Coordinates of C-alpha atoms in Angstrom, one line a residue:
M1 CA 10.3 18.4 -3.5
A2 CA 11.8 15.1 -4.7
V3 CA 9.3 12.5 -5.9
R4 CA 9.4 8.7 -5.5
V5 CA 7.7 6.0 -7.6
G6 CA 6.5 2.5 -6.8
V7 CA 4.6 -0.4 -8.4
Q8 CA 1.9 -2.6 -7.1
V9 CA 2.5 -6.0 -8.7
Q10 CA -1.0 -7.3 -8.3
P11 CA -1.0 -11.0 -7.3
Q12 CA -3.6 -12.1 -9.9
H13 CA -3.7 -13.9 -13.3
A14 CA 0.0 -14.9 -13.3
S15 CA 2.3 -17.6 -11.8
F16 CA 4.2 -17.0 -8.6
E17 CA 7.4 -17.2 -10.6
G18 CA 6.0 -14.5 -12.9
M19 CA 5.6 -12.3 -9.8
R20 CA 9.1 -12.9 -8.7
R21 CA 10.5 -11.9 -12.1
A22 CA 8.4 -8.7 -12.0
W23 CA 9.7 -7.8 -8.5
R24 CA 13.2 -8.2 -9.6
E25 CA 12.7 -6.4 -12.9
A26 CA 11.0 -3.5 -11.2
E27 CA 13.8 -3.2 -8.7
E28 CA 16.3 -3.3 -11.5
L29 CA 14.4 -0.5 -13.2
G30 CA 14.9 1.6 -10.0
V31 CA 11.5 1.8 -8.3
D32 CA 11.5 3.1 -4.8
S33 CA 8.8 0.8 -3.5
L34 CA 7.1 -2.5 -4.3
F35 CA 3.6 -3.5 -3.2
T36 CA 1.1 -6.3 -3.4
W37 CA -2.5 -6.2 -2.3
D38 CA -4.6 -8.1 0.2
H39 CA -7.5 -10.0 -1.5
F40 CA -8.4 -13.6 -2.0
Y41 CA -9.8 -13.3 -5.6
P42 CA -9.0 -11.2 -8.6
L43 CA -10.5 -7.7 -8.7
Y44 CA -10.8 -7.7 -12.4
G45 CA -10.5 -10.1 -15.3
E46 CA -11.5 -13.7 -14.7
A47 CA -13.2 -13.7 -11.4
D48 CA -11.9 -17.1 -10.4
G49 CA -8.5 -16.7 -12.0
R50 CA -5.2 -17.4 -10.3
H51 CA -4.6 -15.4 -7.2
F52 CA -2.2 -15.5 -4.1
E53 CA -2.4 -14.5 -0.5
A54 CA -0.8 -11.2 0.7
L55 CA 1.4 -11.9 3.8
T56 CA 3.1 -15.0 2.4
T57 CA 3.6 -13.1 -0.9
L58 CA 5.1 -10.2 1.0
A59 CA 7.5 -12.5 2.8
S60 CA 8.7 -13.9 -0.5
M61 CA 9.1 -10.4 -1.9
A62 CA 11.2 -9.5 1.1
E63 CA 13.5 -12.5 0.4
V64 CA 14.1 -11.9 -3.3
T65 CA 14.5 -8.1 -3.4
E66 CA 17.3 -6.0 -1.9
R67 CA 16.6 -2.2 -2.0
A68 CA 13.0 -1.1 -2.5
Q69 CA 10.6 -0.6 0.4
I70 CA 7.9 -3.3 0.3
G71 CA 4.4 -3.5 1.6
A72 CA 0.7 -4.1 0.7
L73 CA -1.8 -1.6 -0.7
V74 CA -3.4 -2.4 1.5
I75 CA -3.8 -5.1 4.2
C76 CA -7.5 -5.5 5.1
N77 CA -7.8 -5.0 8.8
S78 CA -10.7 -7.4 9.0
Y79 CA -8.8 -10.5 8.0
R80 CA -6.3 -10.9 10.8
N81 CA -5.9 -10.3 14.5
P82 CA -4.1 -6.9 14.9
E83 CA -1.3 -8.3 17.1
L84 CA -0.6 -11.1 14.6
L85 CA -0.6 -8.5 11.8
A86 CA 2.0 -6.5 13.7
D87 CA 4.1 -9.5 14.4
A88 CA 4.0 -10.8 10.8
H89 CA 5.2 -7.4 9.5
R90 CA 7.9 -7.2 12.1
T91 CA 9.1 -10.7 11.0
I92 CA 9.0 -9.7 7.3
D93 CA 10.8 -6.5 8.2
H94 CA 13.7 -8.7 9.4
I95 CA 13.6 -10.9 6.3
S96 CA 13.8 -7.7 4.2
G97 CA 16.6 -6.0 6.2
G98 CA 14.3 -3.3 7.4
R99 CA 12.3 -2.3 4.3
V100 CA 8.7 -3.0 5.3
I101 CA 5.8 -0.6 5.2
L102 CA 2.7 -1.7 7.0
G103 CA -0.1 -0.6 4.7
I104 CA -3.6 -1.0 6.1
G105 CA -7.2 -0.1 5.4
A106 CA -10.8 -0.9 6.6
G107 CA -11.6 -3.3 3.8
W108 CA -14.3 -3.2 1.1
F109 CA -14.3 -6.3 -1.2
E110 CA -17.4 -8.2 -0.1
R111 CA -16.6 -11.4 -1.9
D112 CA -13.5 -11.9 0.2
Y113 CA -15.6 -11.6 3.3
D114 CA -18.3 -13.9 2.1
E115 CA -16.1 -16.7 0.7
Y116 CA -13.7 -16.7 3.7
G117 CA -16.3 -16.4 6.5
Y118 CA -15.7 -12.9 7.7
D119 CA -18.6 -10.6 8.8
F120 CA -18.8 -7.9 6.1
G121 CA -21.1 -5.6 8.2
D122 CA -21.2 -2.1 6.9
A123 CA -18.6 0.6 6.2
P124 CA -19.0 2.3 9.6
D125 CA -18.5 -1.0 11.4
R126 CA -15.2 -1.6 9.5
L127 CA -14.0 1.9 10.1
R128 CA -14.7 1.5 13.9
A129 CA -12.7 -1.7 13.9
L130 CA -9.8 0.0 12.1
K131 CA -9.9 2.8 14.7
R132 CA -9.9 0.3 17.5
D133 CA -7.1 -1.9 16.0
L134 CA -4.5 0.8 15.0
P135 CA -3.4 1.5 18.6
R136 CA -3.2 -2.3 19.2
I137 CA -0.9 -2.7 16.2
R138 CA 1.4 0.1 17.4
E139 CA 1.4 -1.2 20.9
R140 CA 2.4 -4.7 19.8
L141 CA 5.1 -3.4 17.5
G142 CA 6.6 -1.7 20.7
K143 CA 6.5 -5.0 22.6
L144 CA 8.0 -7.4 20.2
N145 CA 11.5 -9.0 20.8
P146 CA 13.3 -8.4 18.6
P147 CA 11.6 -5.1 17.5
P148 CA 11.4 -4.0 13.9
M149 CA 14.8 -3.1 12.5
G150 CA 13.8 0.5 12.4
E151 CA 10.7 2.6 12.6
L152 CA 8.2 0.4 10.8
P153 CA 6.1 3.0 9.0
I154 CA 2.3 2.7 8.9
L155 CA 0.5 3.6 5.6
I156 CA -3.3 4.1 5.7
G157 CA -5.2 3.8 2.5
G158 CA -8.4 5.6 1.9
S159 CA -9.8 9.2 1.6
G160 CA -13.0 9.2 3.8
E161 CA -13.0 12.7 5.1
K162 CA -14.7 12.2 8.5
V163 CA -13.0 9.1 9.8
T164 CA -10.2 7.7 7.6
L165 CA -8.3 11.0 7.1
K166 CA -8.7 11.6 10.9
L167 CA -7.0 8.2 11.5
V168 CA -4.3 9.2 9.0
A169 CA -3.6 12.3 11.0
Q170 CA -3.4 10.4 14.2
H171 CA -1.5 7.2 13.2
A172 CA 0.0 7.2 9.7
N173 CA 3.5 7.8 8.3
L174 CA 2.1 7.6 4.8
W175 CA -1.3 8.3 3.3
H176 CA -2.5 6.6 0.1
G177 CA -5.4 7.6 -2.2
F178 CA -6.6 7.8 -5.8
G179 CA -8.0 10.4 -8.1
D180 CA -6.9 13.4 -10.1
A181 CA -4.9 16.4 -8.8
E182 CA -8.0 18.3 -7.9
T183 CA -9.2 15.3 -5.8
F184 CA -5.8 15.1 -4.1
T185 CA -5.9 18.9 -3.3
R186 CA -9.3 18.7 -1.8
K187 CA -8.6 15.6 0.3
N188 CA -5.3 17.0 1.4
E189 CA -6.9 20.2 2.7
V190 CA -9.2 18.0 4.9
L191 CA -6.1 16.0 6.1
L192 CA -4.4 19.3 7.0
G193 CA -7.4 20.2 9.2
H194 CA -7.3 16.9 11.0
C195 CA -3.6 17.2 11.5
D196 CA -4.1 20.6 13.1
A197 CA -6.8 19.3 15.4
A198 CA -4.6 16.4 16.4
G199 CA -1.5 18.5 16.9
R200 CA 0.3 16.6 14.2
N201 CA 2.9 18.0 11.9
P202 CA 1.5 17.2 8.4
G203 CA 5.0 17.1 7.0
E204 CA 5.5 13.9 8.9
I205 CA 3.0 12.1 6.6
E206 CA 4.2 11.1 3.1
R207 CA 1.5 11.6 0.4
T208 CA 1.4 8.5 -1.8
W209 CA -1.1 8.3 -4.7
G210 CA -2.2 5.7 -7.2
I211 CA -1.7 6.4 -10.9
Q212 CA -3.0 4.4 -13.9
A213 CA -0.8 3.2 -16.7
D214 CA -3.0 5.0 -19.2
A215 CA -2.8 8.3 -17.2
L216 CA 0.9 8.8 -16.8
D217 CA 0.6 12.3 -18.2
S218 CA -1.2 13.3 -14.9
A219 CA 2.0 12.6 -12.9
G220 CA 3.3 16.2 -13.2
D221 CA 0.0 17.7 -12.0
L222 CA -0.2 15.3 -9.1
H223 CA 3.4 16.1 -8.0
A224 CA 2.8 19.8 -8.4
A225 CA -0.2 19.5 -6.1
G226 CA 1.9 17.9 -3.4
V227 CA 2.0 14.1 -4.1
E228 CA 5.4 12.8 -3.0
H229 CA 5.2 9.1 -4.0
L230 CA 3.3 7.8 -7.1
I231 CA 2.4 4.1 -7.3
I232 CA 1.3 2.4 -10.4
G233 CA -0.7 -0.9 -10.4
V234 CA 0.2 -3.7 -12.8
G235 CA -1.9 -6.8 -13.3
G236 CA -0.7 -10.3 -14.4
D237 CA -1.2 -11.6 -17.9
G238 CA -0.6 -15.3 -18.4
E239 CA 2.7 -16.0 -16.8
G240 CA 4.0 -12.5 -16.2
Y241 CA 3.7 -8.7 -16.1
D242 CA 4.3 -5.9 -18.6
L243 CA 6.4 -3.2 -16.8
G244 CA 6.6 -0.8 -19.7
A245 CA 4.5 1.8 -17.9
V246 CA 6.7 1.4 -14.8
R247 CA 9.8 2.1 -16.9
E248 CA 8.2 5.3 -18.2
L249 CA 7.2 6.4 -14.7
V250 CA 10.8 5.8 -13.4
Q251 CA 12.2 7.9 -16.3
W252 CA 9.7 10.7 -15.5
R253 CA 10.8 10.6 -11.8
D254 CA 14.5 10.8 -12.7
A255 CA 13.9 13.7 -15.1
T256 CA 11.7 15.5 -12.6
N257 CA 14.2 15.1 -9.7
R258 CA 17.1 16.2 -11.9
A259 CA 15.3 19.4 -12.9
A260 CA 14.4 20.1 -9.3
A261 CA 18.0 19.6 -8.2
A262 CA 19.2 21.9 -11.0
A263 CA 16.7 24.7 -10.2

């Protein structure tokens, strides 16, 4: 099984030009995918530090890159009307030449909700909203003129066993989660059960997984467990980003895929 790698260039604590440089550098290194995230404030470091909005950032990423798939890990379903969200991704897909992934999740960062006037509610409320809105997103993608340039894949982030993984089985082309290889194996077994109940071929869902810069030695175990796409997060520092760990992950991918091809 070939493995892909990506990087989430987190839109915090750096200048926008620093992000542009990081996207270009990461693509030159050979990553398969580039992501942002969807928050309004930094998640770590200086709480009121520099930060940029997701969809406008994604549109810029589409314009200045050429090859890698692009998306957000993940768009918060609560922040935008689902039809608008579908339309924006369709438009960005055209800007990018057909490279967009629509990554989405139920939302969790309470400060975003409070500061921007959204109702935080509770986790079951947010999951019910995601369940309601995913069919609306898919329906709107089918109505747009022009349509996306190809099949615009949907990525669902999260590992909740009762609801989120059921939504993955029903709607997603990619599933994204976090944790060690044991966690992936356990969650993947739950996903397989939901796929069976939904009549879905689980091979149609790409398993993507977050990996930390200080835990690159876990890449082999995750891949052996069934992860097909490893994504590393990189935060800003001053004006730019250190992509040293991204370079190491790309080198590991290349060596792994060469060994698999030779076997």
